[in-house]
């Protein structure tokens, strides 16, 4: 199995864009995370990683935005209105099933946000609810409640393995 850096490099290369160390390392950080990361979270992980990568805040933000524009990551606004970034899935591992049209679950107690599995039915259902003449092209859905950890029903393999937000 290829290393996370090799996987990230291949995913950046597949976009046809220039492969830079910053893009590869930031994508690798997002791919390794089991939750979406704020700009600050990503910076800390880069600084603490094996490479001790130091990117200035502006460069990091530009790389995160590029990853979103390139379709390699998505962002969601957390309860604190801070963007959180997460790698898009490629069919393998923790990010599987989290395509661009998916909803999120926000736990009212711990404030974490979790990706829900992508569903083509979600977009169709919401489009069917639009008033006549409206043309929606993107769906953002957030379900509010308590996560398995907060209800005490967590299992060894949580169904919400891809969280957005700070841990309690």
PDB file of C-alpha atoms in Angstrom:
ATOM      1  CA  UNK A   1       0.000   0.000   0.000  1.00  0.00           C
ATOM      2  CA  UNK A   2       1.296   3.441  -0.903  1.00  0.00           C
ATOM      3  CA  UNK A   3       2.154   5.892   1.869  1.00  0.00           C
ATOM      4  CA  UNK A   4      -0.279   8.679   2.639  1.00  0.00           C
ATOM      5  CA  UNK A   5       2.101  11.190   1.016  1.00  0.00           C
ATOM      6  CA  UNK A   6       2.291   9.063  -2.143  1.00  0.00           C
ATOM      7  CA  UNK A   7      -1.511   8.780  -2.221  1.00  0.00           C
ATOM      8  CA  UNK A   8      -1.875  12.545  -1.786  1.00  0.00           C
ATOM      9  CA  UNK A   9       0.733  13.202  -4.498  1.00  0.00           C
ATOM     10  CA  UNK A  10      -1.137  10.948  -6.928  1.00  0.00           C
ATOM     11  CA  UNK A  11      -4.456  12.639  -6.172  1.00  0.00           C
ATOM     12  CA  UNK A  12      -2.958  16.113  -6.775  1.00  0.00           C
ATOM     13  CA  UNK A  13      -1.248  14.860  -9.967  1.00  0.00           C
ATOM     14  CA  UNK A  14      -4.573  13.442 -11.208  1.00  0.00           C
ATOM     15  CA  UNK A  15      -6.044  16.969 -11.257  1.00  0.00           C
ATOM     16  CA  UNK A  16      -3.558  17.939 -13.960  1.00  0.00           C
ATOM     17  CA  UNK A  17      -2.351  20.851 -11.841  1.00  0.00           C
ATOM     18  CA  UNK A  18       1.173  21.461 -10.628  1.00  0.00           C
ATOM     19  CA  UNK A  19       2.201  19.113  -7.843  1.00  0.00           C
ATOM     20  CA  UNK A  20       3.708  21.145  -5.001  1.00  0.00           C
ATOM     21  CA  UNK A  21       5.009  20.033  -1.641  1.00  0.00           C
ATOM     22  CA  UNK A  22       2.502  22.255   0.151  1.00  0.00           C
ATOM     23  CA  UNK A  23      -0.488  20.797  -1.732  1.00  0.00           C
ATOM     24  CA  UNK A  24       0.658  17.234  -1.132  1.00  0.00           C
ATOM     25  CA  UNK A  25       1.408  17.716   2.570  1.00  0.00           C
ATOM     26  CA  UNK A  26      -1.820  19.586   3.326  1.00  0.00           C
ATOM     27  CA  UNK A  27      -3.897  16.998   1.466  1.00  0.00           C
ATOM     28  CA  UNK A  28      -2.085  14.225   3.343  1.00  0.00           C
ATOM     29  CA  UNK A  29      -2.921  15.907   6.652  1.00  0.00           C
ATOM     30  CA  UNK A  30      -6.603  16.078   5.667  1.00  0.00           C
ATOM     31  CA  UNK A  31      -6.591  12.462   4.471  1.00  0.00           C
ATOM     32  CA  UNK A  32      -5.184  11.274   7.800  1.00  0.00           C
ATOM     33  CA  UNK A  33      -7.675  13.204   9.921  1.00  0.00           C
ATOM     34  CA  UNK A  34     -10.801  11.489  11.196  1.00  0.00           C
ATOM     35  CA  UNK A  35     -12.450  14.882  11.530  1.00  0.00           C
ATOM     36  CA  UNK A  36     -12.499  18.003   9.420  1.00  0.00           C
ATOM     37  CA  UNK A  37      -9.827  20.506  10.373  1.00  0.00           C
ATOM     38  CA  UNK A  38      -9.905  24.236  10.822  1.00  0.00           C
ATOM     39  CA  UNK A  39      -7.096  26.270   9.321  1.00  0.00           C
ATOM     40  CA  UNK A  40      -5.468  26.362  12.778  1.00  0.00           C
ATOM     41  CA  UNK A  41      -5.884  22.594  13.288  1.00  0.00           C
ATOM     42  CA  UNK A  42      -4.223  21.917   9.932  1.00  0.00           C
ATOM     43  CA  UNK A  43      -1.366  24.302  10.787  1.00  0.00           C
ATOM     44  CA  UNK A  44      -0.757  22.509  14.110  1.00  0.00           C
ATOM     45  CA  UNK A  45      -0.761  19.082  12.471  1.00  0.00           C
ATOM     46  CA  UNK A  46       1.680  20.251   9.816  1.00  0.00           C
ATOM     47  CA  UNK A  47       3.987  21.673  12.496  1.00  0.00           C
ATOM     48  CA  UNK A  48       3.784  18.486  14.593  1.00  0.00           C
ATOM     49  CA  UNK A  49       4.142  16.072  11.671  1.00  0.00           C
ATOM     50  CA  UNK A  50       7.244  14.174  10.627  1.00  0.00           C
ATOM     51  CA  UNK A  51       8.201  16.872   8.143  1.00  0.00           C
ATOM     52  CA  UNK A  52       7.579  19.713  10.619  1.00  0.00           C
ATOM     53  CA  UNK A  53       6.234  21.657   7.666  1.00  0.00           C
ATOM     54  CA  UNK A  54       6.027  25.374   8.272  1.00  0.00           C
ATOM     55  CA  UNK A  55       3.614  27.116   5.947  1.00  0.00           C
ATOM     56  CA  UNK A  56       2.567  30.669   6.583  1.00  0.00           C
ATOM     57  CA  UNK A  57      -1.141  31.107   7.288  1.00  0.00           C
ATOM     58  CA  UNK A  58      -1.877  32.724   3.921  1.00  0.00           C
ATOM     59  CA  UNK A  59      -0.199  29.927   1.957  1.00  0.00           C
ATOM     60  CA  UNK A  60      -2.020  27.299   3.996  1.00  0.00           C
ATOM     61  CA  UNK A  61      -5.369  28.993   3.422  1.00  0.00           C
ATOM     62  CA  UNK A  62      -4.678  29.265  -0.319  1.00  0.00           C
ATOM     63  CA  UNK A  63      -3.760  25.563  -0.470  1.00  0.00           C
ATOM     64  CA  UNK A  64      -6.935  24.609   1.417  1.00  0.00           C
ATOM     65  CA  UNK A  65      -9.015  26.713  -0.982  1.00  0.00           C
ATOM     66  CA  UNK A  66      -7.227  25.163  -3.977  1.00  0.00           C
ATOM     67  CA  UNK A  67      -7.970  21.659  -2.656  1.00  0.00           C
ATOM     68  CA  UNK A  68     -11.671  22.582  -2.447  1.00  0.00           C
ATOM     69  CA  UNK A  69     -11.689  24.115  -5.946  1.00  0.00           C
ATOM     70  CA  UNK A  70      -9.856  21.070  -7.336  1.00  0.00           C
ATOM     71  CA  UNK A  71     -12.461  18.742  -5.812  1.00  0.00           C
ATOM     72  CA  UNK A  72      -9.985  17.032  -3.505  1.00  0.00           C
ATOM     73  CA  UNK A  73     -11.559  18.418  -0.327  1.00  0.00           C
ATOM     74  CA  UNK A  74     -14.704  20.063   0.894  1.00  0.00           C
ATOM     75  CA  UNK A  75     -15.400  22.616   3.561  1.00  0.00           C
ATOM     76  CA  UNK A  76     -18.238  23.078   5.970  1.00  0.00           C
ATOM     77  CA  UNK A  77     -18.962  25.912   8.353  1.00  0.00           C
ATOM     78  CA  UNK A  78     -18.911  24.710  11.948  1.00  0.00           C
ATOM     79  CA  UNK A  79     -21.114  25.860  14.807  1.00  0.00           C
ATOM     80  CA  UNK A  80     -18.597  28.649  15.449  1.00  0.00           C
ATOM     81  CA  UNK A  81     -18.846  29.750  11.784  1.00  0.00           C
ATOM     82  CA  UNK A  82     -15.246  28.695  11.169  1.00  0.00           C
ATOM     83  CA  UNK A  83     -14.554  26.697   8.001  1.00  0.00           C
ATOM     84  CA  UNK A  84     -13.489  23.109   8.497  1.00  0.00           C
ATOM     85  CA  UNK A  85     -11.800  21.194   5.677  1.00  0.00           C
ATOM     86  CA  UNK A  86     -11.955  17.498   4.912  1.00  0.00           C
ATOM     87  CA  UNK A  87     -10.484  15.373   2.140  1.00  0.00           C
ATOM     88  CA  UNK A  88     -12.965  13.970  -0.365  1.00  0.00           C
ATOM     89  CA  UNK A  89     -13.163  10.226  -0.445  1.00  0.00           C
ATOM     90  CA  UNK A  90     -11.676   8.106  -3.160  1.00  0.00           C
ATOM     91  CA  UNK A  91     -13.457   4.898  -2.233  1.00  0.00           C
ATOM     92  CA  UNK A  92     -10.919   3.816   0.372  1.00  0.00           C
ATOM     93  CA  UNK A  93     -10.758   4.255   4.114  1.00  0.00           C
ATOM     94  CA  UNK A  94     -12.389   6.717   6.483  1.00  0.00           C
ATOM     95  CA  UNK A  95     -13.455   9.152   3.772  1.00  0.00           C
ATOM     96  CA  UNK A  96     -15.367   6.620   1.669  1.00  0.00           C
ATOM     97  CA  UNK A  97     -18.826   7.677   0.586  1.00  0.00           C
ATOM     98  CA  UNK A  98     -18.420  11.382   1.359  1.00  0.00           C
ATOM     99  CA  UNK A  99     -18.896  12.931  -2.057  1.00  0.00           C
ATOM    100  CA  UNK A 100     -19.847  16.513  -2.743  1.00  0.00           C
ATOM    101  CA  UNK A 101     -23.601  15.957  -2.167  1.00  0.00           C
ATOM    102  CA  UNK A 102     -23.747  14.819   1.427  1.00  0.00           C
ATOM    103  CA  UNK A 103     -25.185  16.107   4.662  1.00  0.00           C
ATOM    104  CA  UNK A 104     -23.678  16.651   8.079  1.00  0.00           C
ATOM    105  CA  UNK A 105     -24.725  15.757  11.596  1.00  0.00           C
ATOM    106  CA  UNK A 106     -24.002  18.257  14.375  1.00  0.00           C
ATOM    107  CA  UNK A 107     -23.990  17.036  17.938  1.00  0.00           C
ATOM    108  CA  UNK A 108     -25.630  19.564  20.236  1.00  0.00           C
ATOM    109  CA  UNK A 109     -23.589  18.405  23.244  1.00  0.00           C
ATOM    110  CA  UNK A 110     -19.991  18.035  22.014  1.00  0.00           C
ATOM    111  CA  UNK A 111     -20.353  20.407  19.012  1.00  0.00           C
ATOM    112  CA  UNK A 112     -18.601  17.971  16.639  1.00  0.00           C
ATOM    113  CA  UNK A 113     -19.771  17.684  13.064  1.00  0.00           C
ATOM    114  CA  UNK A 114     -19.831  14.414  11.187  1.00  0.00           C
ATOM    115  CA  UNK A 115     -20.140  13.689   7.480  1.00  0.00           C
ATOM    116  CA  UNK A 116     -23.125  11.586   6.522  1.00  0.00           C
ATOM    117  CA  UNK A 117     -22.892   9.218   3.601  1.00  0.00           C
ATOM    118  CA  UNK A 118     -23.437  10.791   0.205  1.00  0.00           C
ATOM    119  CA  UNK A 119     -26.795  10.044  -1.351  1.00  0.00           C
ATOM    120  CA  UNK A 120     -28.058  10.969  -4.809  1.00  0.00           C
ATOM    121  CA  UNK A 121     -31.553  10.760  -3.271  1.00  0.00           C
ATOM    122  CA  UNK A 122     -30.724  13.695  -0.968  1.00  0.00           C
ATOM    123  CA  UNK A 123     -30.164  16.124  -3.834  1.00  0.00           C
ATOM    124  CA  UNK A 124     -33.192  14.804  -5.778  1.00  0.00           C
ATOM    125  CA  UNK A 125     -35.433  15.066  -2.713  1.00  0.00           C
ATOM    126  CA  UNK A 126     -34.396  18.624  -1.948  1.00  0.00           C
ATOM    127  CA  UNK A 127     -34.699  19.691  -5.600  1.00  0.00           C
ATOM    128  CA  UNK A 128     -38.219  18.228  -5.594  1.00  0.00           C
ATOM    129  CA  UNK A 129     -39.093  20.507  -2.669  1.00  0.00           C
ATOM    130  CA  UNK A 130     -38.032  23.703  -4.474  1.00  0.00           C
ATOM    131  CA  UNK A 131     -40.695  26.147  -5.683  1.00  0.00           C
ATOM    132  CA  UNK A 132     -41.528  26.067  -9.383  1.00  0.00           C
ATOM    133  CA  UNK A 133     -38.885  27.728 -11.540  1.00  0.00           C
ATOM    134  CA  UNK A 134     -36.083  27.351  -8.980  1.00  0.00           C
ATOM    135  CA  UNK A 135     -32.930  25.445  -9.980  1.00  0.00           C
ATOM    136  CA  UNK A 136     -30.829  24.270  -7.046  1.00  0.00           C
ATOM    137  CA  UNK A 137     -27.376  22.949  -7.897  1.00  0.00           C
ATOM    138  CA  UNK A 138     -25.925  22.197  -4.480  1.00  0.00           C
ATOM    139  CA  UNK A 139     -27.346  20.873  -1.221  1.00  0.00           C
ATOM    140  CA  UNK A 140     -26.151  21.697   2.281  1.00  0.00           C
ATOM    141  CA  UNK A 141     -27.952  19.796   5.005  1.00  0.00           C
ATOM    142  CA  UNK A 142     -27.217  19.659   8.719  1.00  0.00           C
ATOM    143  CA  UNK A 143     -29.074  17.351  11.076  1.00  0.00           C
ATOM    144  CA  UNK A 144     -28.962  18.330  14.759  1.00  0.00           C
ATOM    145  CA  UNK A 145     -29.021  15.892  17.681  1.00  0.00           C
ATOM    146  CA  UNK A 146     -26.715  13.802  19.874  1.00  0.00           C
ATOM    147  CA  UNK A 147     -23.888  11.662  18.489  1.00  0.00           C
ATOM    148  CA  UNK A 148     -23.316   8.079  19.625  1.00  0.00           C
ATOM    149  CA  UNK A 149     -20.537   9.155  22.004  1.00  0.00           C
ATOM    150  CA  UNK A 150     -22.805  11.652  23.752  1.00  0.00           C
ATOM    151  CA  UNK A 151     -25.775   9.273  23.992  1.00  0.00           C
ATOM    152  CA  UNK A 152     -23.499   6.552  25.342  1.00  0.00           C
ATOM    153  CA  UNK A 153     -24.292   4.207  22.477  1.00  0.00           C
ATOM    154  CA  UNK A 154     -20.914   4.402  20.738  1.00  0.00           C
ATOM    155  CA  UNK A 155     -19.676   1.173  19.200  1.00  0.00           C
ATOM    156  CA  UNK A 156     -16.156   0.010  18.473  1.00  0.00           C
ATOM    157  CA  UNK A 157     -16.660   1.109  14.847  1.00  0.00           C
ATOM    158  CA  UNK A 158     -18.692   4.356  14.931  1.00  0.00           C
ATOM    159  CA  UNK A 159     -20.981   5.011  11.992  1.00  0.00           C
ATOM    160  CA  UNK A 160     -19.856   8.647  12.130  1.00  0.00           C
ATOM    161  CA  UNK A 161     -16.117   8.093  11.817  1.00  0.00           C
ATOM    162  CA  UNK A 162     -15.599  11.332   9.913  1.00  0.00           C
ATOM    163  CA  UNK A 163     -16.123  14.220  12.338  1.00  0.00           C
ATOM    164  CA  UNK A 164     -15.993  17.974  11.806  1.00  0.00           C
ATOM    165  CA  UNK A 165     -15.090  20.098  14.775  1.00  0.00           C
ATOM    166  CA  UNK A 166     -13.345  20.082  18.082  1.00  0.00           C
ATOM    167  CA  UNK A 167     -13.436  17.125  20.405  1.00  0.00           C
ATOM    168  CA  UNK A 168     -14.917  17.780  23.840  1.00  0.00           C
TER     169      UNK A 168
END
